[in-house]
């Protein structure tokens, strides 16, 4: 980390030199406020896809967003690479999700915040909205984007940040934010409506990761995770058996996997239920900590959530259009 800091310092010094000014009166943090000409588009760096998407929607044409972690990356585990540091150093303004989602990048983000504006988009979310599950060791659950209404509050944080940095276009950011919040409201209502079409006793979401607590709370699903369960240990087997009995007794037809997590525990559930004469299918793959591929509908925040709502609803016996809210899902 010490080496990283030295590298960062060196870079900000070089930026100062290249601008042809005295380094002691100029550094990379200069914005319009300090009189330096801002070049457009503003360069923003964002950690994960969900955050990058927020900035794109609020920033519009005035902002160019570089996303640090791609679609297959686990944000809980990702450490800043040399390229990431370069991206952050080149940016005028930096956004991350926060609530310790990017736990391994915290040091880098704190250091950079001494030289340029760095914002956690979840900063303005009311604490009462945040969950603090037992197995999160006293920390808030960071997966807030799974509740569209809560994530919508992040739009305000981005609008404020961009308006402070670039007051000239504050009105545009305000209009973009308003329009995007309307789209998110439509998405939220769609989720509420279709999840309610699942028979009440079937509103149980069994999945392999602990990312769905907000999703369950917001849309009325009982979420059961099997992450971290070792099928080799006695305790693990006990938990698997409990879940199998629940799936059989409640006649649940589907469980879900995520692209980033091992399917082993989910397979153990399916096999266990089958041994009791109850067939379960994998209801589909859900997006949890990363969006789909770039330049696809699922590679946007709205597409990601539309996919999750639609997939869960259809697999658990509810009614939803095959290609989702806007007829744009790829399958
Ligand atoms: Zn996660």
CSV table of C-alpha atoms and ligand atoms in Angstrom, one decimal:
chain,number,residue,atom,x,y,z
A,1,UNK,CA,0.0,0.0,0.0
A,2,UNK,CA,2.9,2.3,0.8
A,3,UNK,CA,4.2,1.8,-2.7
A,4,UNK,CA,0.8,2.5,-4.2
A,5,UNK,CA,0.7,5.8,-2.4
A,6,UNK,CA,4.1,6.8,-3.7
A,7,UNK,CA,2.9,6.0,-7.2
A,8,UNK,CA,-0.2,8.1,-6.7
A,9,UNK,CA,1.9,11.0,-5.4
A,10,UNK,CA,4.2,10.7,-8.3
A,11,UNK,CA,1.3,10.8,-10.8
A,12,UNK,CA,-0.3,13.9,-9.2
A,13,UNK,CA,3.1,15.6,-9.3
A,14,UNK,CA,3.5,14.7,-13.0
A,15,UNK,CA,0.1,16.1,-13.8
A,16,UNK,CA,1.1,19.3,-12.1
A,17,UNK,CA,4.3,19.6,-14.2
A,18,UNK,CA,2.5,18.8,-17.5
A,19,UNK,CA,0.1,21.6,-16.9
A,20,UNK,CA,3.0,24.0,-17.0
A,21,UNK,CA,2.2,25.4,-13.7
A,22,UNK,CA,4.1,25.4,-10.4
A,23,UNK,CA,3.4,22.0,-8.8
A,24,UNK,CA,3.0,23.7,-5.5
A,25,UNK,CA,0.0,25.6,-6.6
A,26,UNK,CA,-1.5,23.0,-8.8
A,27,UNK,CA,-2.5,19.4,-8.4
A,28,UNK,CA,-4.9,16.9,-9.9
A,29,UNK,CA,-7.8,18.0,-7.8
A,30,UNK,CA,-8.3,21.3,-9.6
A,31,UNK,CA,-11.9,21.7,-10.6
A,32,UNK,CA,-13.8,24.7,-11.9
A,33,UNK,CA,-13.9,26.1,-8.4
A,34,UNK,CA,-10.2,26.6,-8.3
A,35,UNK,CA,-10.3,28.4,-11.7
A,36,UNK,CA,-8.9,25.6,-13.9
A,37,UNK,CA,-10.6,25.1,-17.2
A,38,UNK,CA,-12.7,21.9,-17.2
A,39,UNK,CA,-12.4,19.8,-20.3
A,40,UNK,CA,-15.4,17.9,-21.6
A,41,UNK,CA,-16.5,15.2,-21.3
A,42,UNK,CA,-15.7,15.1,-17.6
A,43,UNK,CA,-13.8,11.8,-16.9
A,44,UNK,CA,-15.5,9.8,-14.2
A,45,UNK,CA,-14.3,6.5,-12.8
A,46,UNK,CA,-16.8,4.0,-11.3
A,47,UNK,CA,-16.0,0.8,-9.4
A,48,UNK,CA,-18.9,-1.6,-10.4
A,49,UNK,CA,-21.3,-1.7,-13.3
A,50,UNK,CA,-24.3,-0.6,-11.3
A,51,UNK,CA,-22.5,2.5,-10.2
A,52,UNK,CA,-21.2,3.2,-13.7
A,53,UNK,CA,-24.7,3.0,-15.0
A,54,UNK,CA,-26.0,5.5,-12.5
A,55,UNK,CA,-23.3,8.0,-13.5
A,56,UNK,CA,-24.0,7.5,-17.2
A,57,UNK,CA,-27.7,8.2,-16.7
A,58,UNK,CA,-27.3,11.3,-14.6
A,59,UNK,CA,-24.1,12.6,-16.4
A,60,UNK,CA,-25.5,12.2,-19.9
A,61,UNK,CA,-23.3,13.7,-22.6
A,62,UNK,CA,-21.2,15.7,-20.2
A,63,UNK,CA,-19.6,12.7,-18.5
A,64,UNK,CA,-17.5,9.8,-19.8
A,65,UNK,CA,-17.5,6.9,-17.4
A,66,UNK,CA,-14.8,4.3,-17.1
A,67,UNK,CA,-15.9,1.2,-15.2
A,68,UNK,CA,-13.2,-0.5,-13.1
A,69,UNK,CA,-14.7,-4.0,-12.5
A,70,UNK,CA,-16.2,-5.8,-15.4
A,71,UNK,CA,-19.1,-8.2,-15.5
A,72,UNK,CA,-17.4,-11.3,-14.1
A,73,UNK,CA,-15.6,-9.6,-11.2
A,74,UNK,CA,-16.4,-10.1,-7.5
A,75,UNK,CA,-16.4,-6.7,-5.9
A,76,UNK,CA,-16.0,-8.0,-2.4
A,77,UNK,CA,-12.6,-9.6,-3.3
A,78,UNK,CA,-11.2,-7.2,-5.9
A,79,UNK,CA,-8.0,-5.4,-5.1
A,80,UNK,CA,-7.0,-2.4,-7.1
A,81,UNK,CA,-4.6,-3.3,-9.9
A,82,UNK,CA,-2.0,-1.0,-11.4
A,83,UNK,CA,-4.5,-0.3,-14.3
A,84,UNK,CA,-7.2,0.5,-11.8
A,85,UNK,CA,-5.0,3.0,-10.1
A,86,UNK,CA,-4.2,4.5,-13.5
A,87,UNK,CA,-7.9,4.8,-14.3
A,88,UNK,CA,-8.6,6.5,-10.9
A,89,UNK,CA,-5.7,8.9,-11.3
A,90,UNK,CA,-6.8,9.9,-14.8
A,91,UNK,CA,-10.4,10.6,-13.6
A,92,UNK,CA,-11.7,14.0,-12.6
A,93,UNK,CA,-14.2,12.4,-10.2
A,94,UNK,CA,-14.5,8.9,-8.7
A,95,UNK,CA,-17.7,7.0,-7.7
A,96,UNK,CA,-18.0,3.8,-5.7
A,97,UNK,CA,-20.9,1.9,-4.2
A,98,UNK,CA,-19.8,1.9,-0.6
A,99,UNK,CA,-21.0,0.1,2.6
A,100,UNK,CA,-17.8,-1.8,2.3
A,101,UNK,CA,-18.8,-3.5,-1.0
A,102,UNK,CA,-15.4,-2.7,-2.4
A,103,UNK,CA,-13.7,-3.7,0.8
A,104,UNK,CA,-10.3,-4.4,-0.7
A,105,UNK,CA,-10.2,-1.0,-2.5
A,106,UNK,CA,-11.0,1.1,0.5
A,107,UNK,CA,-7.4,2.2,1.1
A,108,UNK,CA,-7.0,3.3,-2.5
A,109,UNK,CA,-10.2,5.2,-2.5
A,110,UNK,CA,-9.4,7.0,0.8
A,111,UNK,CA,-6.0,8.0,-0.5
A,112,UNK,CA,-7.3,9.3,-3.8
A,113,UNK,CA,-10.0,11.3,-2.0
A,114,UNK,CA,-7.3,13.7,-0.7
A,115,UNK,CA,-6.6,14.8,-4.2
A,116,UNK,CA,-9.9,14.6,-6.0
A,117,UNK,CA,-13.6,14.2,-5.3
A,118,UNK,CA,-14.5,10.6,-4.4
A,119,UNK,CA,-18.1,9.7,-3.6
A,120,UNK,CA,-19.9,6.6,-2.3
A,121,UNK,CA,-23.3,6.6,-4.1
A,122,UNK,CA,-25.0,5.0,-1.1
A,123,UNK,CA,-24.0,7.9,1.1
A,124,UNK,CA,-27.4,9.5,1.2
A,125,UNK,CA,-29.5,6.4,1.8
A,126,UNK,CA,-31.4,6.7,5.1
A,127,UNK,CA,-29.8,4.4,7.7
A,128,UNK,CA,-33.2,3.0,8.5
A,129,UNK,CA,-33.4,1.6,5.0
A,130,UNK,CA,-30.1,-0.4,5.5
A,131,UNK,CA,-30.1,-4.0,6.6
A,132,UNK,CA,-27.6,-5.3,9.2
A,133,UNK,CA,-27.8,-9.1,9.0
A,134,UNK,CA,-26.3,-11.2,11.8
A,135,UNK,CA,-23.7,-12.9,9.5
A,136,UNK,CA,-22.3,-9.5,8.3
A,137,UNK,CA,-20.3,-9.0,11.5
A,138,UNK,CA,-21.9,-5.7,12.5
A,139,UNK,CA,-21.6,-4.2,9.0
A,140,UNK,CA,-24.5,-3.0,6.8
A,141,UNK,CA,-25.4,-5.4,3.9
A,142,UNK,CA,-24.0,-3.6,0.9
A,143,UNK,CA,-26.3,-5.1,-1.8
A,144,UNK,CA,-28.7,-2.2,-1.8
A,145,UNK,CA,-29.2,-2.2,-5.6
A,146,UNK,CA,-31.4,-5.2,-5.1
A,147,UNK,CA,-34.1,-2.9,-3.8
A,148,UNK,CA,-34.9,-0.5,-6.7
A,149,UNK,CA,-36.5,2.1,-4.5
A,150,UNK,CA,-33.5,2.2,-2.2
A,151,UNK,CA,-31.1,2.4,-5.1
A,152,UNK,CA,-33.1,5.2,-6.5
A,153,UNK,CA,-31.9,7.3,-3.6
A,154,UNK,CA,-28.4,7.0,-5.0
A,155,UNK,CA,-29.5,9.0,-8.0
A,156,UNK,CA,-29.7,12.1,-5.7
A,157,UNK,CA,-26.2,11.5,-4.4
A,158,UNK,CA,-24.8,11.4,-7.9
A,159,UNK,CA,-26.8,14.4,-9.0
A,160,UNK,CA,-25.4,16.4,-6.1
A,161,UNK,CA,-21.9,15.3,-6.7
A,162,UNK,CA,-21.9,16.1,-10.4
A,163,UNK,CA,-23.6,19.5,-9.8
A,164,UNK,CA,-21.1,20.5,-7.1
A,165,UNK,CA,-18.2,19.5,-9.4
A,166,UNK,CA,-19.7,21.1,-12.5
A,167,UNK,CA,-22.3,23.7,-11.6
A,168,UNK,CA,-22.5,24.9,-15.2
A,169,UNK,CA,-24.6,21.8,-16.1
A,170,UNK,CA,-26.4,21.4,-12.8
A,171,UNK,CA,-29.7,21.8,-14.6
A,172,UNK,CA,-29.0,19.0,-17.0
A,173,UNK,CA,-28.0,16.7,-14.2
A,174,UNK,CA,-31.2,17.6,-12.4
A,175,UNK,CA,-33.3,16.8,-15.4
A,176,UNK,CA,-31.4,13.6,-16.2
A,177,UNK,CA,-31.8,12.5,-12.6
A,178,UNK,CA,-35.5,13.1,-12.6
A,179,UNK,CA,-36.1,11.2,-15.8
A,180,UNK,CA,-34.0,8.2,-14.6
A,181,UNK,CA,-35.8,8.1,-11.2
A,182,UNK,CA,-39.0,7.8,-13.1
A,183,UNK,CA,-37.7,4.8,-15.0
A,184,UNK,CA,-36.6,3.3,-11.8
A,185,UNK,CA,-40.0,3.9,-10.3
A,186,UNK,CA,-41.5,2.0,-13.2
A,187,UNK,CA,-39.1,-0.8,-12.7
A,188,UNK,CA,-39.9,-1.0,-8.9
A,189,UNK,CA,-43.6,-1.1,-9.6
A,190,UNK,CA,-43.1,-3.8,-12.2
A,191,UNK,CA,-41.2,-5.9,-9.6
A,192,UNK,CA,-43.8,-5.4,-6.9
A,193,UNK,CA,-46.6,-6.3,-9.3
A,194,UNK,CA,-45.2,-9.5,-10.9
A,195,UNK,CA,-43.7,-11.0,-7.7
A,196,UNK,CA,-47.2,-10.7,-6.2
A,197,UNK,CA,-48.4,-13.0,-8.9
A,198,UNK,CA,-46.4,-15.9,-7.4
A,199,UNK,CA,-48.7,-18.0,-5.2
A,200,UNK,CA,-48.1,-16.8,-1.7
A,201,UNK,CA,-46.8,-20.1,-0.3
A,202,UNK,CA,-44.3,-20.3,-3.1
A,203,UNK,CA,-42.6,-16.9,-2.6
A,204,UNK,CA,-39.4,-18.5,-1.4
A,205,UNK,CA,-36.1,-17.6,-3.0
A,206,UNK,CA,-33.4,-20.2,-2.5
A,207,UNK,CA,-30.1,-19.1,-3.9
A,208,UNK,CA,-26.4,-19.6,-3.5
A,209,UNK,CA,-25.3,-16.1,-2.4
A,210,UNK,CA,-26.2,-13.7,0.4
A,211,UNK,CA,-26.9,-10.8,-2.0
A,212,UNK,CA,-30.7,-11.0,-2.0
A,213,UNK,CA,-31.8,-9.7,1.5
A,214,UNK,CA,-32.9,-6.3,0.1
A,215,UNK,CA,-34.6,-8.0,-2.8
A,216,UNK,CA,-36.6,-10.3,-0.5
A,217,UNK,CA,-37.6,-7.5,1.8
A,218,UNK,CA,-38.6,-5.1,-0.9
A,219,UNK,CA,-40.6,-7.5,-3.0
A,220,UNK,CA,-42.0,-9.9,-0.4
A,221,UNK,CA,-39.9,-13.0,-0.9
A,222,UNK,CA,-38.5,-15.3,1.9
A,223,UNK,CA,-34.8,-15.5,1.0
A,224,UNK,CA,-32.8,-18.6,1.9
A,225,UNK,CA,-29.1,-18.6,1.1
A,226,UNK,CA,-26.9,-21.6,1.0
A,227,UNK,CA,-23.6,-19.7,0.6
A,228,UNK,CA,-20.8,-20.8,2.8
A,229,UNK,CA,-22.4,-24.2,3.6
A,230,UNK,CA,-19.9,-27.0,3.3
A,231,UNK,CA,-21.7,-30.3,2.3
A,232,UNK,CA,-18.7,-32.1,3.9
A,233,UNK,CA,-19.4,-30.9,7.4
A,234,UNK,CA,-22.2,-32.2,9.7
A,235,UNK,CA,-23.6,-28.7,10.3
A,236,UNK,CA,-23.6,-28.1,6.5
A,237,UNK,CA,-25.4,-31.4,5.9
A,238,UNK,CA,-28.0,-30.4,8.6
A,239,UNK,CA,-28.7,-27.1,6.9
A,240,UNK,CA,-28.9,-28.7,3.5
A,241,UNK,CA,-31.4,-31.2,4.9
A,242,UNK,CA,-33.5,-28.4,6.5
A,243,UNK,CA,-33.7,-26.6,3.2
A,244,UNK,CA,-34.5,-29.8,1.3
A,245,UNK,CA,-37.4,-30.5,3.8
A,246,UNK,CA,-38.6,-27.0,3.4
A,247,UNK,CA,-38.6,-27.2,-0.4
A,248,UNK,CA,-40.4,-30.5,-0.3
A,249,UNK,CA,-43.0,-29.5,2.3
A,250,UNK,CA,-43.8,-26.2,0.7
A,251,UNK,CA,-43.7,-27.8,-2.8
A,252,UNK,CA,-41.2,-25.2,-4.1
A,253,UNK,CA,-40.4,-25.9,-7.8
A,254,UNK,CA,-37.3,-23.9,-8.4
A,255,UNK,CA,-34.0,-22.8,-6.9
A,256,UNK,CA,-31.6,-20.3,-8.4
A,257,UNK,CA,-27.9,-20.0,-9.2
A,258,UNK,CA,-25.6,-17.1,-9.8
A,259,UNK,CA,-22.9,-16.9,-12.5
A,260,UNK,CA,-20.2,-16.0,-9.9
A,261,UNK,CA,-21.0,-18.7,-7.3
A,262,UNK,CA,-20.4,-22.5,-7.3
A,263,UNK,CA,-23.4,-24.6,-8.2
A,264,UNK,CA,-22.4,-27.5,-5.8
A,265,UNK,CA,-24.7,-26.6,-2.9
A,266,UNK,CA,-27.6,-26.0,-5.2
A,267,UNK,CA,-27.1,-29.4,-6.8
A,268,UNK,CA,-27.1,-31.0,-3.3
A,269,UNK,CA,-30.5,-29.5,-2.7
A,270,UNK,CA,-31.9,-30.7,-6.0
A,271,UNK,CA,-30.5,-34.3,-5.3
A,272,UNK,CA,-31.8,-34.3,-1.8
A,273,UNK,CA,-35.3,-33.3,-2.9
A,274,UNK,CA,-35.3,-35.9,-5.7
A,275,UNK,CA,-34.5,-38.6,-3.1
A,276,UNK,CA,-37.8,-37.6,-1.4
A,277,UNK,CA,-39.6,-37.8,-4.7
A,278,UNK,CA,-39.8,-34.0,-5.3
A,279,UNK,CA,-38.5,-32.6,-8.5
A,280,UNK,CA,-36.8,-29.1,-8.4
A,281,UNK,CA,-35.4,-27.3,-11.4
A,282,UNK,CA,-32.8,-24.6,-11.5
A,283,UNK,CA,-35.1,-21.6,-12.1
A,284,UNK,CA,-32.4,-19.7,-13.8
A,285,UNK,CA,-29.2,-17.7,-13.3
A,286,UNK,CA,-29.6,-14.4,-11.3
A,287,UNK,CA,-27.4,-11.3,-11.4
A,288,UNK,CA,-26.2,-10.5,-7.9
A,289,UNK,CA,-23.0,-8.4,-7.7
A,290,UNK,CA,-22.4,-7.7,-11.4
A,291,UNK,CA,-24.5,-6.8,-14.4
A,292,UNK,CA,-24.6,-8.7,-17.7
A,293,UNK,CA,-22.2,-8.2,-20.6
A,294,UNK,CA,-21.6,-4.6,-21.9
A,295,UNK,CA,-23.9,-3.4,-24.7
A,296,UNK,CA,-26.7,-5.8,-23.8
A,297,UNK,CA,-29.9,-5.0,-22.0
A,298,UNK,CA,-28.9,-7.2,-19.1
A,299,UNK,CA,-25.7,-5.1,-19.0
A,300,UNK,CA,-27.7,-2.2,-17.7
A,301,UNK,CA,-29.0,-1.8,-14.1
A,302,UNK,CA,-32.6,-1.8,-15.3
A,303,UNK,CA,-32.0,-4.9,-17.5
A,304,UNK,CA,-30.3,-6.7,-14.6
A,305,UNK,CA,-33.2,-6.2,-12.2
A,306,UNK,CA,-35.8,-6.9,-14.9
A,307,UNK,CA,-34.0,-10.2,-15.6
A,308,UNK,CA,-34.1,-11.1,-11.9
A,309,UNK,CA,-37.7,-10.1,-11.3
A,310,UNK,CA,-38.9,-11.9,-14.5
A,311,UNK,CA,-36.8,-15.1,-14.0
A,312,UNK,CA,-37.8,-15.5,-10.3
A,313,UNK,CA,-41.5,-14.9,-11.0
A,314,UNK,CA,-41.8,-17.2,-13.9
A,315,UNK,CA,-39.9,-20.0,-12.2
A,316,UNK,CA,-41.9,-19.9,-9.0
A,317,UNK,CA,-45.3,-20.0,-10.8
A,318,UNK,CA,-46.1,-16.4,-11.2
A,319,UNK,CA,-47.0,-14.5,-14.3
A,320,UNK,CA,-44.6,-12.2,-16.1
A,321,UNK,CA,-43.9,-11.5,-19.8
A,322,UNK,CA,-41.3,-13.9,-21.2
A,323,UNK,CA,-39.0,-11.1,-22.2
A,324,UNK,CA,-39.7,-8.9,-19.3
A,325,UNK,CA,-40.9,-5.4,-18.5
A,326,UNK,CA,-39.8,-3.8,-21.8
A,327,UNK,CA,-39.8,-6.9,-24.0
A,328,UNK,CA,-36.0,-6.6,-24.1
A,329,UNK,CA,-34.6,-9.6,-22.2
A,330,UNK,CA,-32.6,-11.9,-24.3
A,331,UNK,CA,-34.3,-15.1,-23.1
B,1,LIG,ZN1,-22.2,-9.8,-2.8
